[in-house]
Coordinates of C-alpha atoms and ligand atoms in Angstrom, one line a residue:
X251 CA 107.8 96.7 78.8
X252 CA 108.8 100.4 80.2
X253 CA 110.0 100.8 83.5
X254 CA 106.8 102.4 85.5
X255 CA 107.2 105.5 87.4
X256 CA 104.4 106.5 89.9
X257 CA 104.6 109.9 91.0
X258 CA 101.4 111.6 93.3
X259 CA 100.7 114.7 95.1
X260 CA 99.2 115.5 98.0
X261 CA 94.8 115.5 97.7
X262 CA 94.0 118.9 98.6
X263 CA 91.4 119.6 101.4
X264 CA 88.2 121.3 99.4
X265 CA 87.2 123.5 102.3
X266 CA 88.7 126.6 100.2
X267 CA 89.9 127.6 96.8
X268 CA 93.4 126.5 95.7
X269 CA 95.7 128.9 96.7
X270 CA 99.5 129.0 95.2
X271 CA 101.2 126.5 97.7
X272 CA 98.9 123.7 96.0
X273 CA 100.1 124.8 92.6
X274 CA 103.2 124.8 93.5
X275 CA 103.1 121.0 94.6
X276 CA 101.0 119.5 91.6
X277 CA 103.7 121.5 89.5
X278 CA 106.1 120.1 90.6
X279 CA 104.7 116.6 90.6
X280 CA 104.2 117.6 86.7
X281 CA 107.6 118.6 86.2
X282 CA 108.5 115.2 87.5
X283 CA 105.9 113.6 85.7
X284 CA 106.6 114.8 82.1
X285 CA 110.4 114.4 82.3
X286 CA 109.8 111.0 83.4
X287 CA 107.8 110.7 80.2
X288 CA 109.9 112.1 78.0
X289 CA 112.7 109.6 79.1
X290 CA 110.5 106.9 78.0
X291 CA 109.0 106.0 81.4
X292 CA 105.3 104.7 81.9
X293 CA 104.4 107.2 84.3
X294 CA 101.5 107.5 86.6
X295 CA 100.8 110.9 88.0
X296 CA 98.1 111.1 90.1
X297 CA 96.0 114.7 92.1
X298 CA 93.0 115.1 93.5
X299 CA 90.7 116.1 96.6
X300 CA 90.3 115.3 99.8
X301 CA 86.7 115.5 100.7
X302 CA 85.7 114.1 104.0
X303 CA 86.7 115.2 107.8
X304 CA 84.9 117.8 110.0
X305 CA 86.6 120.6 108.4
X306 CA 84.8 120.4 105.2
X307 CA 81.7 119.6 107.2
X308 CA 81.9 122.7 108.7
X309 CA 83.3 124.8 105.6
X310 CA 80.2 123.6 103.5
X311 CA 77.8 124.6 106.9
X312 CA 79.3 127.7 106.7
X313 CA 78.3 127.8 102.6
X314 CA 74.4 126.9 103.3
X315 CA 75.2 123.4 101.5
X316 CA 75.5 119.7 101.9
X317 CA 78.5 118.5 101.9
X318 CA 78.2 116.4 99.2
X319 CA 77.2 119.7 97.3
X320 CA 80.0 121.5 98.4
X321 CA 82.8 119.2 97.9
X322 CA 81.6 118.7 94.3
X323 CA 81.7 122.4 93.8
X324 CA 85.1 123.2 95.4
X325 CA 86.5 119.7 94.1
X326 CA 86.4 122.2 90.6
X327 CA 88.1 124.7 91.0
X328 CA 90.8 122.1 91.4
X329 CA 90.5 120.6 88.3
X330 CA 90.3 123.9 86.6
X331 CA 93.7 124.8 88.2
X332 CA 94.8 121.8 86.6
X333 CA 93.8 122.7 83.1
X334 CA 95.2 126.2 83.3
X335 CA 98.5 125.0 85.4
X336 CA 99.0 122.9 82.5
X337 CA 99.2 119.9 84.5
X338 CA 99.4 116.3 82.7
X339 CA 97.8 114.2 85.7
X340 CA 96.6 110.9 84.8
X341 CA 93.7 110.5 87.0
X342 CA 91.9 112.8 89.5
X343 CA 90.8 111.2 92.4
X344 CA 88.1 112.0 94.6
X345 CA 87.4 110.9 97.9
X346 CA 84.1 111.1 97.6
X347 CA 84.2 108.4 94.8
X348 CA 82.8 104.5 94.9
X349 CA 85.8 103.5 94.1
X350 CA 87.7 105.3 96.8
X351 CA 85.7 104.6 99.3
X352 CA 85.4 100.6 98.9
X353 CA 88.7 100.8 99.1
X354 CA 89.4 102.1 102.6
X355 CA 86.6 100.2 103.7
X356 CA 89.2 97.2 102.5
X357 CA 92.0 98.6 104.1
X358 CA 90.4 98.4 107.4
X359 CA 89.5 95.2 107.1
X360 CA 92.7 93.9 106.3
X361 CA 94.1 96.0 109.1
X362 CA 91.5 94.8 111.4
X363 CA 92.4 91.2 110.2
X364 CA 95.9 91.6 111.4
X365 CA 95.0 92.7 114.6
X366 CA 96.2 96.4 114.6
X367 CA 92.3 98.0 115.1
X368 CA 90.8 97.9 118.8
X369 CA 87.9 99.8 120.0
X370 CA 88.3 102.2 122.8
X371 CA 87.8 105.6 124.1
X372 CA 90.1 108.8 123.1
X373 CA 90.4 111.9 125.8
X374 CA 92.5 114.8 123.9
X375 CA 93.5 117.7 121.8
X376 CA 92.1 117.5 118.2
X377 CA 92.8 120.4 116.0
X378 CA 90.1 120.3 112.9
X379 CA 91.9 122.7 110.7
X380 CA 95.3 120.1 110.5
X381 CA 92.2 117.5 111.0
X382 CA 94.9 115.8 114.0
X383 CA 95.4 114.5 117.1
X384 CA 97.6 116.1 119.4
X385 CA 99.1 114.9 123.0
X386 CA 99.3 117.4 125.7
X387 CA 103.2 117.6 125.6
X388 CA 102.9 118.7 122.1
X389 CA 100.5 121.8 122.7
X390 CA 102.6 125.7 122.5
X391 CA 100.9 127.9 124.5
X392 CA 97.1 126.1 124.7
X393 CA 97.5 125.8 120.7
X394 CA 98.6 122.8 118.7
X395 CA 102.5 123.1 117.2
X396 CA 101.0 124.6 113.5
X397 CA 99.5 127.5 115.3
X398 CA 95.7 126.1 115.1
X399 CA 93.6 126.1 117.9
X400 CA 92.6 122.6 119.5
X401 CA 89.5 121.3 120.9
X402 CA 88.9 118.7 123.7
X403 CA 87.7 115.8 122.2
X404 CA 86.2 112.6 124.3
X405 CA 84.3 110.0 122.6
X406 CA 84.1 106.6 121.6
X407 CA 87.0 105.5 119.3
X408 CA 88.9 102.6 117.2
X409 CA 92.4 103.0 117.5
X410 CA 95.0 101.3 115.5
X411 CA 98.1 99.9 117.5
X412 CA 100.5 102.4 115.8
X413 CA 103.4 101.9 118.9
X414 CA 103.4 97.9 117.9
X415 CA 104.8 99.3 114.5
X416 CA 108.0 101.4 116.3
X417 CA 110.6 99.4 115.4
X418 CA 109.3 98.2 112.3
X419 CA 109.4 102.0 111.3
X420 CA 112.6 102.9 112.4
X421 CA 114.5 99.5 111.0
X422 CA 112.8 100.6 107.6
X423 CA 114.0 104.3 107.5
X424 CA 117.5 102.4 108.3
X425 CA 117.1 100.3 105.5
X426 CA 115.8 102.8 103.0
X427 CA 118.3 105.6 104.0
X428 CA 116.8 107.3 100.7
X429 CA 113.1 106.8 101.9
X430 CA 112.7 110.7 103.2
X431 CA 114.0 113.5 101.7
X432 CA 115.5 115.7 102.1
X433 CA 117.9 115.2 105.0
X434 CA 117.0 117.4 107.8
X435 CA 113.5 116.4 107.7
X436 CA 114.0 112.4 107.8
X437 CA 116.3 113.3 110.9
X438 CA 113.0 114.8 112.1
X439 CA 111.0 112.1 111.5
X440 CA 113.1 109.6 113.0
X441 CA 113.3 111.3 116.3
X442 CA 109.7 111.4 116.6
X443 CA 109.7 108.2 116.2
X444 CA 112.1 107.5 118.6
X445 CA 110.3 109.4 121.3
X446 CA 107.7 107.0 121.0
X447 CA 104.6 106.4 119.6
X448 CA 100.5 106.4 121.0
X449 CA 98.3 104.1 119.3
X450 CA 96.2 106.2 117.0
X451 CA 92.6 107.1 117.1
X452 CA 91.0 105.9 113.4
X453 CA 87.7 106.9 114.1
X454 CA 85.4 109.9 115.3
X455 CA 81.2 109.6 116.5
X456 CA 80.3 113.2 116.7
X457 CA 80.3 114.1 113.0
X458 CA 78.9 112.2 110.1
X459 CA 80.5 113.3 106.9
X460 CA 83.2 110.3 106.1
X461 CA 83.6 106.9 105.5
X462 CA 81.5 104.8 107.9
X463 CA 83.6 102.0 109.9
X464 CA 82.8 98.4 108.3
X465 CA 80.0 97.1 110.8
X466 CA 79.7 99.8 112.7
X467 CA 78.5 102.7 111.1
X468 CA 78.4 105.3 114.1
X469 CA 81.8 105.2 113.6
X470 CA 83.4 107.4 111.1
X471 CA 86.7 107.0 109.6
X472 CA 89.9 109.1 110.4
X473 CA 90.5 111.6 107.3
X474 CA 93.8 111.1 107.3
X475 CA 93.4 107.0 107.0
X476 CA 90.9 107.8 104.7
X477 CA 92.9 110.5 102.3
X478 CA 96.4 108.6 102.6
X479 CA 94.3 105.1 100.7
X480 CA 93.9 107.4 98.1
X481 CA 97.4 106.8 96.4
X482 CA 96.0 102.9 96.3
X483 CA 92.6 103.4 95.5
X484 CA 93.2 105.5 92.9
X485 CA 95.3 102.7 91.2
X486 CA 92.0 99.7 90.7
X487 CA 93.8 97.0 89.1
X488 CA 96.5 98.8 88.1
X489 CA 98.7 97.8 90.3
X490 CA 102.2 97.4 88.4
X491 CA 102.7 101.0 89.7
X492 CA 103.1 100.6 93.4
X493 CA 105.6 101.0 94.9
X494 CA 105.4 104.1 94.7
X495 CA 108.2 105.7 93.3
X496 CA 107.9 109.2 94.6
X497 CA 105.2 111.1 97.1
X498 CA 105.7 114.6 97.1
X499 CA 103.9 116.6 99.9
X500 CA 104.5 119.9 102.0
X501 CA 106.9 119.7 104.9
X502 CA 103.6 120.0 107.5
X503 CA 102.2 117.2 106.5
X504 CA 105.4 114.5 106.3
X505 CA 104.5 112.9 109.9
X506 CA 100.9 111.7 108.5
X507 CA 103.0 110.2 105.0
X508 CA 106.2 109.4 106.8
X509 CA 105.0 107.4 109.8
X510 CA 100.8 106.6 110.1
X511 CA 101.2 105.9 105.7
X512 CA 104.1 103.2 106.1
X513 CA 103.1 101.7 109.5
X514 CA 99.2 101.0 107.9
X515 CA 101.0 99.8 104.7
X516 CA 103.1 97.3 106.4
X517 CA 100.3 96.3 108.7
X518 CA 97.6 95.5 105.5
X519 CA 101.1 93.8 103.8
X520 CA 101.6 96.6 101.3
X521 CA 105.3 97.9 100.1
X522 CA 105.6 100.8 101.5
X523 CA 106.5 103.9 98.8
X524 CA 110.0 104.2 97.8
X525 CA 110.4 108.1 98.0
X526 CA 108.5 111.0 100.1
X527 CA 109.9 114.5 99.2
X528 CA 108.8 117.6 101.8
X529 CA 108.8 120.4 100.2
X530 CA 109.1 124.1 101.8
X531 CA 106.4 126.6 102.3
X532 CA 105.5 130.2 100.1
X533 CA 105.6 133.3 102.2
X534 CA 104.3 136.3 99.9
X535 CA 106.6 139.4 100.1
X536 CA 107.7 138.1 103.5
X537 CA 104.6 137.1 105.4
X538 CA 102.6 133.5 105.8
X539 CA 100.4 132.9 103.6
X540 CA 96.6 133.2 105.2
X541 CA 93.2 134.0 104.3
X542 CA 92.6 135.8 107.7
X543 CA 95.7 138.1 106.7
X544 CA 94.1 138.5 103.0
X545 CA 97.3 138.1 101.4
X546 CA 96.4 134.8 99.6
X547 CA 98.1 134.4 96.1
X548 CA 95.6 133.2 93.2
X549 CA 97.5 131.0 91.1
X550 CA 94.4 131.6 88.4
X551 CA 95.2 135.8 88.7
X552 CA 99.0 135.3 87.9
X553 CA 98.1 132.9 85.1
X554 CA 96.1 135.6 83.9
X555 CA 98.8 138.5 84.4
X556 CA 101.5 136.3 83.3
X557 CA 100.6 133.4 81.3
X558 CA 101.2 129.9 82.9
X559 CA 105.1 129.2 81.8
X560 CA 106.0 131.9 83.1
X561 CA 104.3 131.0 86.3
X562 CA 105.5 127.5 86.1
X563 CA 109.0 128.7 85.2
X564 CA 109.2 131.0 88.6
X565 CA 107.7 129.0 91.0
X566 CA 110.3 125.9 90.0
X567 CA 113.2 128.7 89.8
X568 CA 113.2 130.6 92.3
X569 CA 113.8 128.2 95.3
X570 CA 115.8 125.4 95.3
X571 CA 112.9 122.6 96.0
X572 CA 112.6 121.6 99.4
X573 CA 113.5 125.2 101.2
X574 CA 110.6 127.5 102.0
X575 CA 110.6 130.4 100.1
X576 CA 109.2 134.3 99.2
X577 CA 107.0 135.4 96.3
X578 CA 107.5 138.8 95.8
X579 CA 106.4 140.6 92.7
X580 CA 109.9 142.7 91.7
X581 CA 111.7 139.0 91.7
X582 CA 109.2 137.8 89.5
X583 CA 109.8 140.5 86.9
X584 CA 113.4 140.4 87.3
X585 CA 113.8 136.4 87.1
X586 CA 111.9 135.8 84.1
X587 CA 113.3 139.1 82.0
X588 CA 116.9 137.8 83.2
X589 CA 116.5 134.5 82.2
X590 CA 113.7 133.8 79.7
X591 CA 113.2 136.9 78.0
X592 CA 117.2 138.5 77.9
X593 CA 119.1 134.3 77.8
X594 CA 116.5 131.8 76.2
X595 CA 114.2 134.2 74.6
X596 CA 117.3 136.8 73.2
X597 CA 119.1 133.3 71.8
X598 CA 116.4 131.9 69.9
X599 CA 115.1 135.2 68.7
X600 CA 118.5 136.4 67.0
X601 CA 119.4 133.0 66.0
X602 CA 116.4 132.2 64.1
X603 CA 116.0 135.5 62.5
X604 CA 119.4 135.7 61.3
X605 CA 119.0 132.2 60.1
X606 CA 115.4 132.8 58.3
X607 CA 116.6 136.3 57.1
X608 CA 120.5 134.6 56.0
X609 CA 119.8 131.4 55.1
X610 CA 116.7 131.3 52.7
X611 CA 114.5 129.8 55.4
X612 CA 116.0 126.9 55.6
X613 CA 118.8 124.9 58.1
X614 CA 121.9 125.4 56.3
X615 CA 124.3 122.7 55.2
X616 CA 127.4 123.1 57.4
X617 CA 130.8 121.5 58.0
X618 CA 131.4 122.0 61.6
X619 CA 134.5 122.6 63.5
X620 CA 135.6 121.2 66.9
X621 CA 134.3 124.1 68.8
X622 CA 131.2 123.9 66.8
X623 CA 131.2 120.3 68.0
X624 CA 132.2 121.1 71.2
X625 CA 128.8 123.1 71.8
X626 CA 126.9 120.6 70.7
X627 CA 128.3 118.2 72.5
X628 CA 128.0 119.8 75.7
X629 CA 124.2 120.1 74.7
X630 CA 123.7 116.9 74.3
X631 CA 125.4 116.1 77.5
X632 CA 123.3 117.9 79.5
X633 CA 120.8 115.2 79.3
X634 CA 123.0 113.4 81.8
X635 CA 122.6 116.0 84.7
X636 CA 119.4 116.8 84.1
X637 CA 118.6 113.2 84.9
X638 CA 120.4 113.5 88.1
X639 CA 118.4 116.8 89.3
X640 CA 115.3 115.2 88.5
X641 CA 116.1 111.8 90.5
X642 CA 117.1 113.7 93.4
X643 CA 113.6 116.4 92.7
X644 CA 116.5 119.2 92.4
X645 CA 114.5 121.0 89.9
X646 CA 116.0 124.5 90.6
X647 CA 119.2 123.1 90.0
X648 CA 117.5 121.2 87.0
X649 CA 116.5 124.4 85.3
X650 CA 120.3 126.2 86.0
X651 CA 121.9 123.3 83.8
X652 CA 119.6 124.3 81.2
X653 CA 119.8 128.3 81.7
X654 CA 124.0 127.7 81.7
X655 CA 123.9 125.9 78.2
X656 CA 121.7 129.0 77.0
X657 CA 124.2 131.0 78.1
X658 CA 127.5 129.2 76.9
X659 CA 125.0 129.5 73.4
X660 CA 125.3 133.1 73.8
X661 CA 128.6 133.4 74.5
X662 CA 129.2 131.3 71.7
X663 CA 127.7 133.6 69.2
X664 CA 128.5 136.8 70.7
X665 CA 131.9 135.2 69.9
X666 CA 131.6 133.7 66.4
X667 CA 129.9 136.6 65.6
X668 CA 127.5 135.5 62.5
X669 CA 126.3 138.8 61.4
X670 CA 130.4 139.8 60.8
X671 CA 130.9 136.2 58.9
X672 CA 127.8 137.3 56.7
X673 CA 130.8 139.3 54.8
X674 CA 133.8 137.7 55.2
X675 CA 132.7 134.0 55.3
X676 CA 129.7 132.3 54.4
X677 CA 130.5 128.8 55.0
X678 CA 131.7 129.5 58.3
X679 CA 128.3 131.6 59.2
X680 CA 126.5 128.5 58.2
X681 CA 128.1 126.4 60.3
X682 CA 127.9 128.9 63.1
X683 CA 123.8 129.0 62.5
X684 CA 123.6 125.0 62.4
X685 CA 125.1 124.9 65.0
X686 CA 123.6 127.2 67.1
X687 CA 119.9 125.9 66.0
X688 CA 121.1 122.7 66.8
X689 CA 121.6 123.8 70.6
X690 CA 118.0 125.6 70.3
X691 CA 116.6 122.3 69.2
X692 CA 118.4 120.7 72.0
X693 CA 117.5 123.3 74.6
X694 CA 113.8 123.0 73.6
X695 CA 113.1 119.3 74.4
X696 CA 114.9 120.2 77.8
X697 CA 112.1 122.8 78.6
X698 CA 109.3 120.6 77.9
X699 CA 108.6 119.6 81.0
X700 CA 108.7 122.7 82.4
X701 CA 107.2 125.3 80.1
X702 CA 105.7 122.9 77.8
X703 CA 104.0 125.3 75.9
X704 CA 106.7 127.6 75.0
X705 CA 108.9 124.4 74.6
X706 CA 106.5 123.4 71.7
X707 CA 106.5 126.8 70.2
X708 CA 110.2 126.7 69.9
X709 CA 110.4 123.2 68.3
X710 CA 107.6 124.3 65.9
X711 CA 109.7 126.6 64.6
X712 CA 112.1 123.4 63.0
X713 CA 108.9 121.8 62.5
X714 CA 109.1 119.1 65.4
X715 CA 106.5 118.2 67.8
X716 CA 106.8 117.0 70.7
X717 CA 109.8 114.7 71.1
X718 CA 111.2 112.2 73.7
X719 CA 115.2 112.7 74.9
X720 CA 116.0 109.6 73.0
X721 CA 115.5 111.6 70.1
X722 CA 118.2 114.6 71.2
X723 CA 120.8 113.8 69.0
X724 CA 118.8 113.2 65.6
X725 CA 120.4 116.5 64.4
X726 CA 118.3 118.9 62.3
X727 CA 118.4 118.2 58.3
X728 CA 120.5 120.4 56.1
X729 CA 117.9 122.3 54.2
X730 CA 115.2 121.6 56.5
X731 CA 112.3 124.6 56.5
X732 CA 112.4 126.9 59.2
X733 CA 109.0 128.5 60.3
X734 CA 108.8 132.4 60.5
X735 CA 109.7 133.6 64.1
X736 CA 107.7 135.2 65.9
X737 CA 108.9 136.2 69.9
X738 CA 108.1 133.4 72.4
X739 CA 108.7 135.2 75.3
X740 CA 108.0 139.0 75.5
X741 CA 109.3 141.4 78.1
X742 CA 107.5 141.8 81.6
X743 CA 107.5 145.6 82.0
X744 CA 108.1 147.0 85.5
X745 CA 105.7 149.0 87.0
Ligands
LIG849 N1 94.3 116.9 102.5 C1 95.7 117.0 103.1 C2 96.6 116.0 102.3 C3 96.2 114.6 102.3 S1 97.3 113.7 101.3 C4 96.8 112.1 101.6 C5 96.2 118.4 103.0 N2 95.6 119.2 102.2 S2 95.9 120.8 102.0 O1 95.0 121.2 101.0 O2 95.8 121.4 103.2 O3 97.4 120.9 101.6 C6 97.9 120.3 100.5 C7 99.3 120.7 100.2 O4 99.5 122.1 99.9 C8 100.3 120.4 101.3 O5 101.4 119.6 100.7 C9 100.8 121.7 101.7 O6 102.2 121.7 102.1 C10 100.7 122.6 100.5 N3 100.6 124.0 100.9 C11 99.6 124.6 101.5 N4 100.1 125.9 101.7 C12 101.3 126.1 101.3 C13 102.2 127.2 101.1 N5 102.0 128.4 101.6 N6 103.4 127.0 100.4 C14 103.7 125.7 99.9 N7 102.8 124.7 100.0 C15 101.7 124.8 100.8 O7 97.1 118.7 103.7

């Protein structure tokens, strides 16, 4: 049996098109996802929508459709940004599903069993764009702390009994020190918690587009109870997976995963997930992201410009994971000429040229000397690290292991020199060339989960498909046919 890893994103509100900041997420979910694989995990990876809540209900008013009608429309434009992200999700859930919603119809039951649910009335601030509730004291300047506005809200309501659940929280954060990441924002968490918590409303009368309340329909069901079930629901009798090993979601919406998601798990008698990673937030060439300020990025337009690795390869490079962070076009260009086009690109180009021009097409046989070895060895080292980045969702720092080993590559034949050998020493401009499309190989099966595309091209080139790290150090066959190269990543010219 393999060790399971189960891995989700957020489910993204269908009230709009997917901008990049849910990109970047499910990417780096996938990233995750496909390493995981590749070191012989049996990963779930789970995305989808989040249907329900009064802000749909009003987006799909404002579209002249149902909301069923809507949500299936919007709902596919997300999976469409999946197939052209190149994302390897497992399942797509959708809120709107049976499945789904007999689920959270469960849930409440079982929380209701346990005597957590009681119906009363709430009086307060509810924001519908972060679809929360918000106490007076947290309220800057008449708005809630995101910036949204709030509207009074007083109806009938279930709440569940979140402040029993205090403790309980903050003796599990203590015992899972590793439960929030990354550091700053557990300390976050754990002070709201301290400050105490309000029993939370569940449920809402004046709107009807939810999940009705089990016996008592008028009521509907709190989108956020609602959307969290989704990492449960989505599982049906799968459930070897949960634990879950590792939620990623954006740093605005840690409270609902990092307090309500635990305290309802432990209250139904779940485990609660093992890891929840905030990530930052995209600013484009300096300023917040919002539709209102028409600077929106497209993910679908840059895939266009730019072809999706390149895409994928930016938006995991740029910022180390977990800090907010700036698009800005002239970084774009710069990052991926530096680094995929002039390191990665430049390496395998010469290499395999040289080779296919010098060595009949073929992996030459070699007798390799300690700093041949040495190379390679470091290559195959690198596995090691890499491991470590991903456990701890470093995945800038993940890539920079990989880009450094490229670059001790180049060093390594700007210093051996090949093309000078050619004359003086043949054997030794073999060995040089095996070794250095041993590191390619190497370097290849690294960038599959990142640029998985590109990663294949350069592995077709030895003839390999796709291949797991177990496999790194099966070093290429003397005499082994080497494809025709042809450039795998071309030069992003500056405006
Ligand atoms: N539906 C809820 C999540 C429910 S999960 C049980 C939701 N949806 S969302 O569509 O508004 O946002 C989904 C994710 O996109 C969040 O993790 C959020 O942080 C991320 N991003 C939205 N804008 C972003 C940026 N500008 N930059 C980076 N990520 C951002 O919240």
């Amino acid at each position: 049996m393999h060790k399971t890893f189960y891995v989700t994103t957020p489910i993204y509100y269908v009230n709009d098109k997917p901008h990049i900041g849910h990109a970047y997420t499910t990417l780096a979910a996938d990233v995750i996802a496909r390493f995981k694989r590749l070191d012989g995990y049996d990963v779930k990876f789970i995305t989808g929508t989040d249907e329900h809540g009064q802000k749909v209900e009003k987006s799909a008013r404002q579209a002249g459709l149902s909301p069923q009608e809507f949500t299936d429309k919007v709902s596919v434009f997300f999976q469409t940004l999946n197939t052209l992200m190149n994302f390897s999700a497992d399942d797509f859930i959708r809120t709107t599903e049976t499945r789904h919603k007999e689920f959270v119809q469960r849930m409440w039951n079982k929380l209701e069993k346990n005597g957590d649910i009681y119906l009363g009335s709430y009086k307060g601030w509810y924001s519908i764009r972060d679809e929360a509730f918000y106490p007076e004291k947290e309220l800057v300047d008449g708005k809630a702390p995101t910036g949204n506005p709030v509207e009074w809200v007083e109806e009938e309501s279930y709440f569940f009994r979140l402040s029993k659940w205090q403790e309980s929280l903050l003796k599990f954060y203590d015992d899972n020190p590793d439960f929030i990441a990354p550091l700053a924002r557990k300390n976050e968490v754990i002070q709201f918690v301290k400050s105490g918590l309000y029993d939370l409303s569940i449920s809402r009368t004046s709107f009807k587009w939810g999940i009705a309340v089990p016996n008592n329909p008028q009521h509907i069901i709190y989108v956020w109870l609602d959307a969290l079930c989704n990492y449960l629901s989505v599982l049906g009798e799968e459930t070897q997976y949960w634990p879950c090993d590792l939620h990623i979601v954006g740093k605005d919406i840690l409270r609902f995963h990092a307090v309500y998601w635990p305290a309802f798990l432990m209250s139904a008698g779940y485990p609660c997930p093992k890891k929840l990673f905030a990530h930052g937030w995209w600013t484009n060439e300096g300023q917040k992201i919002s539709k209102s300020l028409g600077n929106v990025i497209d993910p679908i337009h840059l895939i266009e410009k730019y072809g999706v690795d390149y895409v994928r390869f930016y938006l995991m490079r740029e910022i180390p994971f977990g800090n907010d962070g700036n698009y800005a076009h002239d970084a774009f260009i710069a990052r991926i000429n530096a680094e995929l086009v002039n390191n990665i690109g430049n390496l395998v180009q010469r290499t395999v040229s040289f080779a296919y021009k010098n060595c009949n097409g073929v992996v030459p046989t070699a007798v390799l000397n300690s700093e041949d070895k040495k190379l390679i060895d470091i290559a195959y080292e690198t596995i090691k690290s890499l491991r470590q980045h991903i456990e701890a969702q470093a995945i800038q720092e993940f890539i920079a292991e990989i880009v450094k080993l490229a670059q001790e590559a180049n060093i390594y034949i700007d210093h051996q020199a090949p093309w000078n050998l050619k004359k003086t020493d043949e054997q030794r401009m073999n060995a040089v060339i095996y070794t250095l499309l041993e590191v390619i190989k190497v370097l290849a099966i690294y960038l599959q989960p990142l640029i998985p595309d590109s990663a294949l091209k350069i592995l077709e080139l030895f003839g390999i498909k796709k291949i797991g790290f177990e496999k790194i150090t099966n070093s290429l066959e003397f005499g082994s046919t080497l494809q025709k190269p042809e450039i795998i990543f071309s030069r992003l010219e500056v405006k």
